[in-house]
Amino acid sequence: EDQVTQSPEALRLQEGESSSLNCSYTVSGLRGLFWYRQDPGKGPEFLFTLYSAGEEKEKERLKATLTKKESFLHITAPKPEDSATYLCAARGGADGLTFGKGTHLIIQP
Amino acid sequence: NAGVTQTPKFQVLKTGQSMTLQCAQDMNHNSMYWYRQDPGMGLRLIYYSASEGTTDKGEVPNGYNVSRLNKREFSLRLESAAPSQTSVYFCASSEATGTGGVITGELFFGEGSRLTVL
């Protein structure tokens, strides 16, 4: 059974304090690792797709990386508007798309 | 650009009542999905429609039915609501779904329908 585990569950940072969110996955035949951002009361919004180990994607203060067992979402010099829940999802073979429970990120001014 | 539109946004039902959640997308996507999101759990797939005219069960289909009315619209019906179905429901769409329901690209989500069953 495919599994996706995100850590930490919650993270509180000061504005400008860089950090990383972790997504560990156990998926047979990974066909894509997705990151989404979810604001309170809203649906998830697509951020990145990574397909192979060593791949990196960047968008503003966010950078996603992928290894054979994990993905990291690095947040550099975050701002309060980066506060959200970040979801990771892995796409395997027969089991389709599996979501993690998310990391709730709070950036304090 | 509306994207994915869900109605209603909020609904309170009594146990045993029925209701239908509506979803429409204007991105000309082939595939549509219904997920539920519960506290402490990841998004779980209820049903999906890989293309117009087809529907398939996801991870948690019991107690639900779906209809792919046309390429734009995909509805979710609760025939006899139960308290365990209290949740936030998200409709999503994507360009395509591959063999066996494997989603081939990123999902575009609606804003959610918050359902409470008393």
JSON list of C-alpha atoms in Angstrom, two decimals:
[
{"chain": "A", "resi": 1, "resn": "GLU", "atom": "CA", "xyz": [0.00, 0.00, 0.00]},
{"chain": "A", "resi": 2, "resn": "ASP", "atom": "CA", "xyz": [1.29, 3.42, -0.98]},
{"chain": "A", "resi": 3, "resn": "GLN", "atom": "CA", "xyz": [1.99, 5.79, 1.91]},
{"chain": "A", "resi": 4, "resn": "VAL", "atom": "CA", "xyz": [2.90, 9.46, 2.19]},
{"chain": "A", "resi": 5, "resn": "THR", "atom": "CA", "xyz": [4.03, 10.95, 5.51]},
{"chain": "A", "resi": 6, "resn": "GLN", "atom": "CA", "xyz": [4.57, 14.65, 6.03]},
{"chain": "A", "resi": 7, "resn": "SER", "atom": "CA", "xyz": [6.53, 16.26, 8.85]},
{"chain": "A", "resi": 8, "resn": "PRO", "atom": "CA", "xyz": [6.28, 18.27, 10.91]},
{"chain": "A", "resi": 9, "resn": "GLU", "atom": "CA", "xyz": [2.50, 18.43, 11.33]},
{"chain": "A", "resi": 10, "resn": "ALA", "atom": "CA", "xyz": [2.80, 22.11, 12.22]},
{"chain": "A", "resi": 11, "resn": "LEU", "atom": "CA", "xyz": [5.59, 24.66, 12.01]},
{"chain": "A", "resi": 12, "resn": "ARG", "atom": "CA", "xyz": [5.76, 28.20, 13.30]},
{"chain": "A", "resi": 13, "resn": "LEU", "atom": "CA", "xyz": [8.51, 30.47, 11.94]},
{"chain": "A", "resi": 14, "resn": "GLN", "atom": "CA", "xyz": [9.45, 34.09, 12.23]},
{"chain": "A", "resi": 15, "resn": "GLU", "atom": "CA", "xyz": [9.34, 36.15, 9.07]},
{"chain": "A", "resi": 16, "resn": "GLY", "atom": "CA", "xyz": [12.63, 35.65, 7.25]},
{"chain": "A", "resi": 17, "resn": "GLU", "atom": "CA", "xyz": [13.46, 32.39, 9.05]},
{"chain": "A", "resi": 18, "resn": "SER", "atom": "CA", "xyz": [14.13, 29.74, 6.40]},
{"chain": "A", "resi": 19, "resn": "SER", "atom": "CA", "xyz": [13.15, 26.10, 6.90]},
{"chain": "A", "resi": 20, "resn": "SER", "atom": "CA", "xyz": [12.15, 22.89, 5.14]},
{"chain": "A", "resi": 21, "resn": "LEU", "atom": "CA", "xyz": [9.08, 20.68, 5.09]},
{"chain": "A", "resi": 22, "resn": "ASN", "atom": "CA", "xyz": [9.50, 16.95, 4.62]},
{"chain": "A", "resi": 23, "resn": "CYS", "atom": "CA", "xyz": [7.46, 14.45, 2.60]},
{"chain": "A", "resi": 24, "resn": "SER", "atom": "CA", "xyz": [8.46, 10.80, 2.89]},
{"chain": "A", "resi": 25, "resn": "TYR", "atom": "CA", "xyz": [6.84, 8.40, 0.49]},
{"chain": "A", "resi": 26, "resn": "THR", "atom": "CA", "xyz": [6.56, 4.67, -0.04]},
{"chain": "A", "resi": 27, "resn": "VAL", "atom": "CA", "xyz": [5.19, 4.23, -3.52]},
{"chain": "A", "resi": 28, "resn": "SER", "atom": "CA", "xyz": [5.78, 1.47, -5.99]},
{"chain": "A", "resi": 29, "resn": "GLY", "atom": "CA", "xyz": [6.97, 2.94, -9.24]},
{"chain": "A", "resi": 30, "resn": "LEU", "atom": "CA", "xyz": [6.75, 6.66, -8.52]},
{"chain": "A", "resi": 31, "resn": "ARG", "atom": "CA", "xyz": [5.26, 8.50, -11.46]},
{"chain": "A", "resi": 32, "resn": "GLY", "atom": "CA", "xyz": [5.13, 11.95, -9.92]},
{"chain": "A", "resi": 33, "resn": "LEU", "atom": "CA", "xyz": [5.43, 13.81, -6.63]},
{"chain": "A", "resi": 34, "resn": "PHE", "atom": "CA", "xyz": [3.11, 16.80, -6.25]},
{"chain": "A", "resi": 35, "resn": "TRP", "atom": "CA", "xyz": [3.11, 19.74, -3.87]},
{"chain": "A", "resi": 36, "resn": "TYR", "atom": "CA", "xyz": [-0.02, 21.78, -3.18]},
{"chain": "A", "resi": 37, "resn": "ARG", "atom": "CA", "xyz": [-0.76, 24.80, -1.04]},
{"chain": "A", "resi": 38, "resn": "GLN", "atom": "CA", "xyz": [-4.08, 25.03, 0.81]},
{"chain": "A", "resi": 39, "resn": "ASP", "atom": "CA", "xyz": [-5.34, 28.23, 2.41]},
{"chain": "A", "resi": 40, "resn": "PRO", "atom": "CA", "xyz": [-8.03, 28.06, 5.15]},
{"chain": "A", "resi": 41, "resn": "GLY", "atom": "CA", "xyz": [-11.47, 27.47, 3.66]},
{"chain": "A", "resi": 42, "resn": "LYS", "atom": "CA", "xyz": [-10.09, 26.96, 0.16]},
{"chain": "A", "resi": 43, "resn": "GLY", "atom": "CA", "xyz": [-9.23, 24.06, -2.09]},
{"chain": "A", "resi": 44, "resn": "PRO", "atom": "CA", "xyz": [-5.63, 22.95, -2.65]},
{"chain": "A", "resi": 45, "resn": "GLU", "atom": "CA", "xyz": [-3.68, 24.92, -5.24]},
{"chain": "A", "resi": 46, "resn": "PHE", "atom": "CA", "xyz": [-1.04, 23.19, -7.35]},
{"chain": "A", "resi": 47, "resn": "LEU", "atom": "CA", "xyz": [2.58, 24.26, -6.80]},
{"chain": "A", "resi": 48, "resn": "PHE", "atom": "CA", "xyz": [5.03, 21.71, -8.28]},
{"chain": "A", "resi": 49, "resn": "THR", "atom": "CA", "xyz": [5.43, 18.32, -9.89]},
{"chain": "A", "resi": 50, "resn": "LEU", "atom": "CA", "xyz": [8.69, 16.35, -9.57]},
{"chain": "A", "resi": 51, "resn": "TYR", "atom": "CA", "xyz": [9.29, 13.19, -11.54]},
{"chain": "A", "resi": 52, "resn": "SER", "atom": "CA", "xyz": [12.78, 11.88, -10.80]},
{"chain": "A", "resi": 53, "resn": "ALA", "atom": "CA", "xyz": [15.37, 11.89, -8.02]},
{"chain": "A", "resi": 54, "resn": "GLY", "atom": "CA", "xyz": [17.59, 14.94, -8.19]},
{"chain": "A", "resi": 55, "resn": "GLU", "atom": "CA", "xyz": [14.95, 17.11, -9.81]},
{"chain": "A", "resi": 56, "resn": "GLU", "atom": "CA", "xyz": [14.32, 20.58, -8.38]},
{"chain": "A", "resi": 57, "resn": "LYS", "atom": "CA", "xyz": [11.61, 23.16, -9.04]},
{"chain": "A", "resi": 58, "resn": "GLU", "atom": "CA", "xyz": [11.44, 26.75, -7.79]},
{"chain": "A", "resi": 59, "resn": "LYS", "atom": "CA", "xyz": [8.74, 29.36, -7.45]},
{"chain": "A", "resi": 60, "resn": "GLU", "atom": "CA", "xyz": [9.41, 32.62, -5.63]},
{"chain": "A", "resi": 61, "resn": "ARG", "atom": "CA", "xyz": [10.52, 31.67, -2.09]},
{"chain": "A", "resi": 62, "resn": "LEU", "atom": "CA", "xyz": [9.73, 27.97, -2.52]},
{"chain": "A", "resi": 63, "resn": "LYS", "atom": "CA", "xyz": [11.97, 25.22, -3.84]},
{"chain": "A", "resi": 64, "resn": "ALA", "atom": "CA", "xyz": [10.96, 21.58, -4.07]},
{"chain": "A", "resi": 65, "resn": "THR", "atom": "CA", "xyz": [13.49, 18.76, -4.29]},
{"chain": "A", "resi": 66, "resn": "LEU", "atom": "CA", "xyz": [13.15, 15.00, -4.71]},
{"chain": "A", "resi": 67, "resn": "THR", "atom": "CA", "xyz": [15.17, 11.97, -3.64]},
{"chain": "A", "resi": 68, "resn": "LYS", "atom": "CA", "xyz": [14.30, 8.28, -4.00]},
{"chain": "A", "resi": 69, "resn": "LYS", "atom": "CA", "xyz": [12.50, 8.29, -0.64]},
{"chain": "A", "resi": 70, "resn": "GLU", "atom": "CA", "xyz": [11.69, 11.91, 0.22]},
{"chain": "A", "resi": 71, "resn": "SER", "atom": "CA", "xyz": [10.75, 15.30, -1.09]},
{"chain": "A", "resi": 72, "resn": "PHE", "atom": "CA", "xyz": [11.53, 18.57, 0.60]},
{"chain": "A", "resi": 73, "resn": "LEU", "atom": "CA", "xyz": [9.83, 21.91, 0.27]},
{"chain": "A", "resi": 74, "resn": "HIS", "atom": "CA", "xyz": [12.38, 24.57, 1.17]},
{"chain": "A", "resi": 75, "resn": "ILE", "atom": "CA", "xyz": [11.06, 27.97, 2.16]},
{"chain": "A", "resi": 76, "resn": "THR", "atom": "CA", "xyz": [13.60, 30.80, 1.98]},
{"chain": "A", "resi": 77, "resn": "ALA", "atom": "CA", "xyz": [13.05, 34.05, 3.89]},
{"chain": "A", "resi": 78, "resn": "PRO", "atom": "CA", "xyz": [9.30, 33.40, 4.27]},
{"chain": "A", "resi": 79, "resn": "LYS", "atom": "CA", "xyz": [6.70, 36.13, 4.55]},
{"chain": "A", "resi": 80, "resn": "PRO", "atom": "CA", "xyz": [3.39, 36.03, 6.46]},
{"chain": "A", "resi": 81, "resn": "GLU", "atom": "CA", "xyz": [1.55, 35.43, 3.18]},
{"chain": "A", "resi": 82, "resn": "ASP", "atom": "CA", "xyz": [3.33, 32.08, 2.90]},
{"chain": "A", "resi": 83, "resn": "SER", "atom": "CA", "xyz": [1.27, 30.84, 5.84]},
{"chain": "A", "resi": 84, "resn": "ALA", "atom": "CA", "xyz": [-0.85, 27.91, 4.67]},
{"chain": "A", "resi": 85, "resn": "THR", "atom": "CA", "xyz": [-1.10, 24.14, 4.82]},
{"chain": "A", "resi": 86, "resn": "TYR", "atom": "CA", "xyz": [1.25, 22.45, 2.37]},
{"chain": "A", "resi": 87, "resn": "LEU", "atom": "CA", "xyz": [0.17, 19.08, 0.98]},
{"chain": "A", "resi": 88, "resn": "CYS", "atom": "CA", "xyz": [2.33, 16.47, -0.65]},
{"chain": "A", "resi": 89, "resn": "ALA", "atom": "CA", "xyz": [0.95, 13.75, -2.92]},
{"chain": "A", "resi": 90, "resn": "ALA", "atom": "CA", "xyz": [2.64, 10.82, -4.63]},
{"chain": "A", "resi": 91, "resn": "ARG", "atom": "CA", "xyz": [1.45, 9.11, -7.77]},
{"chain": "A", "resi": 92, "resn": "GLY", "atom": "CA", "xyz": [2.29, 5.44, -8.11]},
{"chain": "A", "resi": 93, "resn": "GLY", "atom": "CA", "xyz": [1.06, 2.67, -10.30]},
{"chain": "A", "resi": 94, "resn": "ALA", "atom": "CA", "xyz": [-2.06, 0.79, -9.38]},
{"chain": "A", "resi": 95, "resn": "ASP", "atom": "CA", "xyz": [-2.88, 2.85, -6.31]},
{"chain": "A", "resi": 96, "resn": "GLY", "atom": "CA", "xyz": [-3.24, 6.17, -8.04]},
{"chain": "A", "resi": 97, "resn": "LEU", "atom": "CA", "xyz": [-2.61, 9.37, -6.11]},
{"chain": "A", "resi": 98, "resn": "THR", "atom": "CA", "xyz": [-1.93, 9.28, -2.33]},
{"chain": "A", "resi": 99, "resn": "PHE", "atom": "CA", "xyz": [-2.01, 12.48, -0.27]},
{"chain": "A", "resi": 100, "resn": "GLY", "atom": "CA", "xyz": [-0.17, 13.19, 2.97]},
{"chain": "A", "resi": 101, "resn": "LYS", "atom": "CA", "xyz": [-1.93, 14.88, 5.89]},
{"chain": "A", "resi": 102, "resn": "GLY", "atom": "CA", "xyz": [-0.14, 18.17, 5.32]},
{"chain": "A", "resi": 103, "resn": "THR", "atom": "CA", "xyz": [2.09, 20.57, 7.22]},
{"chain": "A", "resi": 104, "resn": "HIS", "atom": "CA", "xyz": [0.42, 23.61, 8.73]},
{"chain": "A", "resi": 105, "resn": "LEU", "atom": "CA", "xyz": [2.86, 26.50, 8.35]},
{"chain": "A", "resi": 106, "resn": "ILE", "atom": "CA", "xyz": [2.54, 29.78, 10.23]},
{"chain": "A", "resi": 107, "resn": "ILE", "atom": "CA", "xyz": [4.86, 32.71, 9.50]},
{"chain": "A", "resi": 108, "resn": "GLN", "atom": "CA", "xyz": [4.81, 35.34, 12.21]},
{"chain": "A", "resi": 109, "resn": "PRO", "atom": "CA", "xyz": [5.64, 38.99, 11.35]},
{"chain": "B", "resi": 1, "resn": "ASN", "atom": "CA", "xyz": [-11.69, 32.34, -14.98]},
{"chain": "B", "resi": 2, "resn": "ALA", "atom": "CA", "xyz": [-14.01, 30.32, -12.74]},
{"chain": "B", "resi": 3, "resn": "GLY", "atom": "CA", "xyz": [-12.00, 27.06, -12.88]},
{"chain": "B", "resi": 4, "resn": "VAL", "atom": "CA", "xyz": [-13.85, 24.48, -10.77]},
{"chain": "B", "resi": 5, "resn": "THR", "atom": "CA", "xyz": [-17.14, 25.59, -9.20]},
{"chain": "B", "resi": 6, "resn": "GLN", "atom": "CA", "xyz": [-18.90, 23.65, -6.44]},
{"chain": "B", "resi": 7, "resn": "THR", "atom": "CA", "xyz": [-22.36, 24.12, -4.98]},
{"chain": "B", "resi": 8, "resn": "PRO", "atom": "CA", "xyz": [-23.49, 24.36, -2.28]},
{"chain": "B", "resi": 9, "resn": "LYS", "atom": "CA", "xyz": [-20.62, 25.71, -0.17]},
{"chain": "B", "resi": 10, "resn": "PHE", "atom": "CA", "xyz": [-22.32, 24.74, 3.09]},
{"chain": "B", "resi": 11, "resn": "GLN", "atom": "CA", "xyz": [-25.05, 22.22, 3.92]},
{"chain": "B", "resi": 12, "resn": "VAL", "atom": "CA", "xyz": [-26.52, 20.74, 7.08]},
{"chain": "B", "resi": 13, "resn": "LEU", "atom": "CA", "xyz": [-28.45, 17.49, 6.79]},
{"chain": "B", "resi": 14, "resn": "LYS", "atom": "CA", "xyz": [-30.24, 15.18, 9.16]},
{"chain": "B", "resi": 15, "resn": "THR", "atom": "CA", "xyz": [-29.35, 11.50, 9.23]},
{"chain": "B", "resi": 16, "resn": "GLY", "atom": "CA", "xyz": [-31.14, 9.69, 6.42]},
{"chain": "B", "resi": 17, "resn": "GLN", "atom": "CA", "xyz": [-31.68, 12.73, 4.21]},
{"chain": "B", "resi": 18, "resn": "SER", "atom": "CA", "xyz": [-30.36, 12.80, 0.67]},
{"chain": "B", "resi": 19, "resn": "MET", "atom": "CA", "xyz": [-28.56, 15.50, -1.25]},
{"chain": "B", "resi": 20, "resn": "THR", "atom": "CA", "xyz": [-26.46, 16.13, -4.34]},
{"chain": "B", "resi": 21, "resn": "LEU", "atom": "CA", "xyz": [-23.27, 18.13, -4.55]},
{"chain": "B", "resi": 22, "resn": "GLN", "atom": "CA", "xyz": [-22.75, 19.79, -7.90]},
{"chain": "B", "resi": 23, "resn": "CYS", "atom": "CA", "xyz": [-19.46, 20.46, -9.64]},
{"chain": "B", "resi": 24, "resn": "ALA", "atom": "CA", "xyz": [-18.65, 22.16, -12.94]},
{"chain": "B", "resi": 25, "resn": "GLN", "atom": "CA", "xyz": [-15.33, 22.97, -14.62]},
{"chain": "B", "resi": 26, "resn": "ASP", "atom": "CA", "xyz": [-14.66, 25.32, -17.51]},
{"chain": "B", "resi": 27, "resn": "MET", "atom": "CA", "xyz": [-11.11, 24.20, -18.40]},
{"chain": "B", "resi": 28, "resn": "ASN", "atom": "CA", "xyz": [-12.19, 21.55, -20.92]},
{"chain": "B", "resi": 29, "resn": "HIS", "atom": "CA", "xyz": [-10.61, 18.84, -18.77]},
{"chain": "B", "resi": 30, "resn": "ASN", "atom": "CA", "xyz": [-11.39, 15.21, -19.49]},
{"chain": "B", "resi": 31, "resn": "SER", "atom": "CA", "xyz": [-11.12, 13.88, -15.94]},
{"chain": "B", "resi": 32, "resn": "MET", "atom": "CA", "xyz": [-13.01, 14.86, -12.80]},
{"chain": "B", "resi": 33, "resn": "TYR", "atom": "CA", "xyz": [-12.81, 13.67, -9.20]},
{"chain": "B", "resi": 34, "resn": "TRP", "atom": "CA", "xyz": [-14.55, 13.85, -5.85]},
{"chain": "B", "resi": 35, "resn": "TYR", "atom": "CA", "xyz": [-12.43, 13.87, -2.68]},
{"chain": "B", "resi": 36, "resn": "ARG", "atom": "CA", "xyz": [-13.26, 14.19, 0.98]},
{"chain": "B", "resi": 37, "resn": "GLN", "atom": "CA", "xyz": [-11.01, 15.85, 3.53]},
{"chain": "B", "resi": 38, "resn": "ASP", "atom": "CA", "xyz": [-11.29, 15.08, 7.24]},
{"chain": "B", "resi": 39, "resn": "PRO", "atom": "CA", "xyz": [-9.24, 16.45, 10.16]},
{"chain": "B", "resi": 40, "resn": "GLY", "atom": "CA", "xyz": [-6.06, 14.45, 10.68]},
{"chain": "B", "resi": 41, "resn": "MET", "atom": "CA", "xyz": [-6.42, 12.61, 7.39]},
{"chain": "B", "resi": 42, "resn": "GLY", "atom": "CA", "xyz": [-5.21, 13.23, 3.91]},
{"chain": "B", "resi": 43, "resn": "LEU", "atom": "CA", "xyz": [-7.51, 13.85, 0.98]},
{"chain": "B", "resi": 44, "resn": "ARG", "atom": "CA", "xyz": [-9.27, 10.60, 0.05]},
{"chain": "B", "resi": 45, "resn": "LEU", "atom": "CA", "xyz": [-10.69, 9.83, -3.35]},
{"chain": "B", "resi": 46, "resn": "ILE", "atom": "CA", "xyz": [-14.38, 8.90, -3.40]},
{"chain": "B", "resi": 47, "resn": "TYR", "atom": "CA", "xyz": [-15.10, 8.52, -7.11]},
{"chain": "B", "resi": 48, "resn": "TYR", "atom": "CA", "xyz": [-13.58, 9.68, -10.35]},
{"chain": "B", "resi": 49, "resn": "SER", "atom": "CA", "xyz": [-14.52, 10.01, -13.98]},
{"chain": "B", "resi": 50, "resn": "ALA", "atom": "CA", "xyz": [-11.65, 9.50, -16.39]},
{"chain": "B", "resi": 51, "resn": "SER", "atom": "CA", "xyz": [-13.71, 10.79, -19.29]},
{"chain": "B", "resi": 52, "resn": "GLU", "atom": "CA", "xyz": [-17.28, 11.69, -20.19]},
{"chain": "B", "resi": 53, "resn": "GLY", "atom": "CA", "xyz": [-19.48, 8.64, -19.87]},
{"chain": "B", "resi": 54, "resn": "THR", "atom": "CA", "xyz": [-17.27, 6.73, -17.42]},
{"chain": "B", "resi": 55, "resn": "THR", "atom": "CA", "xyz": [-17.10, 6.63, -13.63]},
{"chain": "B", "resi": 56, "resn": "ASP", "atom": "CA", "xyz": [-15.06, 4.50, -11.23]},
{"chain": "B", "resi": 57, "resn": "LYS", "atom": "CA", "xyz": [-14.77, 3.94, -7.50]},
{"chain": "B", "resi": 58, "resn": "GLY", "atom": "CA", "xyz": [-11.95, 5.43, -5.52]},
{"chain": "B", "resi": 59, "resn": "GLU", "atom": "CA", "xyz": [-10.71, 4.65, -2.03]},
{"chain": "B", "resi": 60, "resn": "VAL", "atom": "CA", "xyz": [-13.91, 5.41, -0.05]},
{"chain": "B", "resi": 61, "resn": "PRO", "atom": "CA", "xyz": [-16.98, 5.02, -2.34]},
{"chain": "B", "resi": 62, "resn": "ASN", "atom": "CA", "xyz": [-19.46, 3.46, 0.11]},
{"chain": "B", "resi": 63, "resn": "GLY", "atom": "CA", "xyz": [-22.56, 5.60, 0.68]},
{"chain": "B", "resi": 64, "resn": "TYR", "atom": "CA", "xyz": [-22.03, 7.73, -2.43]},
{"chain": "B", "resi": 65, "resn": "ASN", "atom": "CA", "xyz": [-23.06, 7.74, -6.06]},
{"chain": "B", "resi": 66, "resn": "VAL", "atom": "CA", "xyz": [-21.87, 9.93, -8.91]},
{"chain": "B", "resi": 67, "resn": "SER", "atom": "CA", "xyz": [-23.04, 11.09, -12.30]},
{"chain": "B", "resi": 68, "resn": "ARG", "atom": "CA", "xyz": [-20.90, 12.53, -15.09]},
{"chain": "B", "resi": 69, "resn": "LEU", "atom": "CA", "xyz": [-23.62, 14.61, -16.69]},
{"chain": "B", "resi": 70, "resn": "ASN", "atom": "CA", "xyz": [-21.43, 15.92, -19.52]},
{"chain": "B", "resi": 71, "resn": "LYS", "atom": "CA", "xyz": [-17.81, 16.92, -19.99]},
{"chain": "B", "resi": 72, "resn": "ARG", "atom": "CA", "xyz": [-18.20, 19.93, -17.68]},
{"chain": "B", "resi": 73, "resn": "GLU", "atom": "CA", "xyz": [-20.29, 18.54, -14.84]},
{"chain": "B", "resi": 74, "resn": "PHE", "atom": "CA", "xyz": [-19.77, 15.81, -12.24]},
{"chain": "B", "resi": 75, "resn": "SER", "atom": "CA", "xyz": [-22.18, 15.40, -9.34]},
{"chain": "B", "resi": 76, "resn": "LEU", "atom": "CA", "xyz": [-21.90, 13.49, -6.05]},
{"chain": "B", "resi": 77, "resn": "ARG", "atom": "CA", "xyz": [-25.02, 12.12, -4.38]},
{"chain": "B", "resi": 78, "resn": "LEU", "atom": "CA", "xyz": [-25.55, 10.98, -0.82]},
{"chain": "B", "resi": 79, "resn": "GLU", "atom": "CA", "xyz": [-28.67, 8.79, -0.84]},
{"chain": "B", "resi": 80, "resn": "SER", "atom": "CA", "xyz": [-29.05, 8.39, 2.93]},
{"chain": "B", "resi": 81, "resn": "ALA", "atom": "CA", "xyz": [-26.66, 10.65, 4.80]},
{"chain": "B", "resi": 82, "resn": "ALA", "atom": "CA", "xyz": [-24.86, 9.40, 7.92]},
{"chain": "B", "resi": 83, "resn": "PRO", "atom": "CA", "xyz": [-22.88, 11.35, 10.55]},
{"chain": "B", "resi": 84, "resn": "SER", "atom": "CA", "xyz": [-19.71, 9.64, 9.28]},
{"chain": "B", "resi": 85, "resn": "GLN", "atom": "CA", "xyz": [-20.17, 11.57, 6.05]},
{"chain": "B", "resi": 86, "resn": "THR", "atom": "CA", "xyz": [-19.66, 14.89, 7.80]},
{"chain": "B", "resi": 87, "resn": "SER", "atom": "CA", "xyz": [-16.68, 16.27, 5.91]},
{"chain": "B", "resi": 88, "resn": "VAL", "atom": "CA", "xyz": [-15.39, 18.81, 3.46]},
{"chain": "B", "resi": 89, "resn": "TYR", "atom": "CA", "xyz": [-15.89, 17.62, -0.10]},
{"chain": "B", "resi": 90, "resn": "PHE", "atom": "CA", "xyz": [-13.67, 18.78, -2.95]},
{"chain": "B", "resi": 91, "resn": "CYS", "atom": "CA", "xyz": [-14.27, 18.39, -6.62]},
{"chain": "B", "resi": 92, "resn": "ALA", "atom": "CA", "xyz": [-11.20, 18.46, -8.86]},
{"chain": "B", "resi": 93, "resn": "SER", "atom": "CA", "xyz": [-10.37, 18.13, -12.53]},
{"chain": "B", "resi": 94, "resn": "SER", "atom": "CA", "xyz": [-7.32, 17.30, -14.60]},
{"chain": "B", "resi": 95, "resn": "GLU", "atom": "CA", "xyz": [-6.47, 17.01, -18.25]},
{"chain": "B", "resi": 96, "resn": "ALA", "atom": "CA", "xyz": [-6.42, 13.21, -18.23]},
{"chain": "B", "resi": 97, "resn": "THR", "atom": "CA", "xyz": [-6.40, 10.05, -16.21]},
{"chain": "B", "resi": 98, "resn": "GLY", "atom": "CA", "xyz": [-4.29, 7.13, -17.30]},
{"chain": "B", "resi": 99, "resn": "THR", "atom": "CA", "xyz": [-4.84, 3.41, -17.05]},
{"chain": "B", "resi": 100, "resn": "GLY", "atom": "CA", "xyz": [-6.35, 2.19, -13.79]},
{"chain": "B", "resi": 101, "resn": "GLY", "atom": "CA", "xyz": [-7.31, 5.67, -12.63]},
{"chain": "B", "resi": 102, "resn": "VAL", "atom": "CA", "xyz": [-3.73, 6.92, -12.36]},
{"chain": "B", "resi": 103, "resn": "ILE", "atom": "CA", "xyz": [-3.87, 10.69, -12.49]},
{"chain": "B", "resi": 104, "resn": "THR", "atom": "CA", "xyz": [-1.44, 11.91, -15.09]},
{"chain": "B", "resi": 105, "resn": "GLY", "atom": "CA", "xyz": [-1.17, 15.55, -14.21]},
{"chain": "B", "resi": 106, "resn": "GLU", "atom": "CA", "xyz": [-1.86, 18.18, -11.65]},
{"chain": "B", "resi": 107, "resn": "LEU", "atom": "CA", "xyz": [-5.32, 18.55, -10.16]},
{"chain": "B", "resi": 108, "resn": "PHE", "atom": "CA", "xyz": [-7.34, 21.75, -10.10]},
{"chain": "B", "resi": 109, "resn": "PHE", "atom": "CA", "xyz": [-9.63, 21.93, -7.07]},
{"chain": "B", "resi": 110, "resn": "GLY", "atom": "CA", "xyz": [-12.83, 23.74, -6.27]},
{"chain": "B", "resi": 111, "resn": "GLU", "atom": "CA", "xyz": [-13.25, 25.66, -3.02]},
{"chain": "B", "resi": 112, "resn": "GLY", "atom": "CA", "xyz": [-15.04, 22.84, -1.25]},
{"chain": "B", "resi": 113, "resn": "SER", "atom": "CA", "xyz": [-18.48, 21.97, 0.09]},
{"chain": "B", "resi": 114, "resn": "ARG", "atom": "CA", "xyz": [-18.75, 21.74, 3.86]},
{"chain": "B", "resi": 115, "resn": "LEU", "atom": "CA", "xyz": [-21.31, 19.13, 4.84]},
{"chain": "B", "resi": 116, "resn": "THR", "atom": "CA", "xyz": [-22.55, 18.43, 8.35]},
{"chain": "B", "resi": 117, "resn": "VAL", "atom": "CA", "xyz": [-24.81, 15.44, 9.03]},
{"chain": "B", "resi": 118, "resn": "LEU", "atom": "CA", "xyz": [-26.61, 15.54, 12.38]}
]
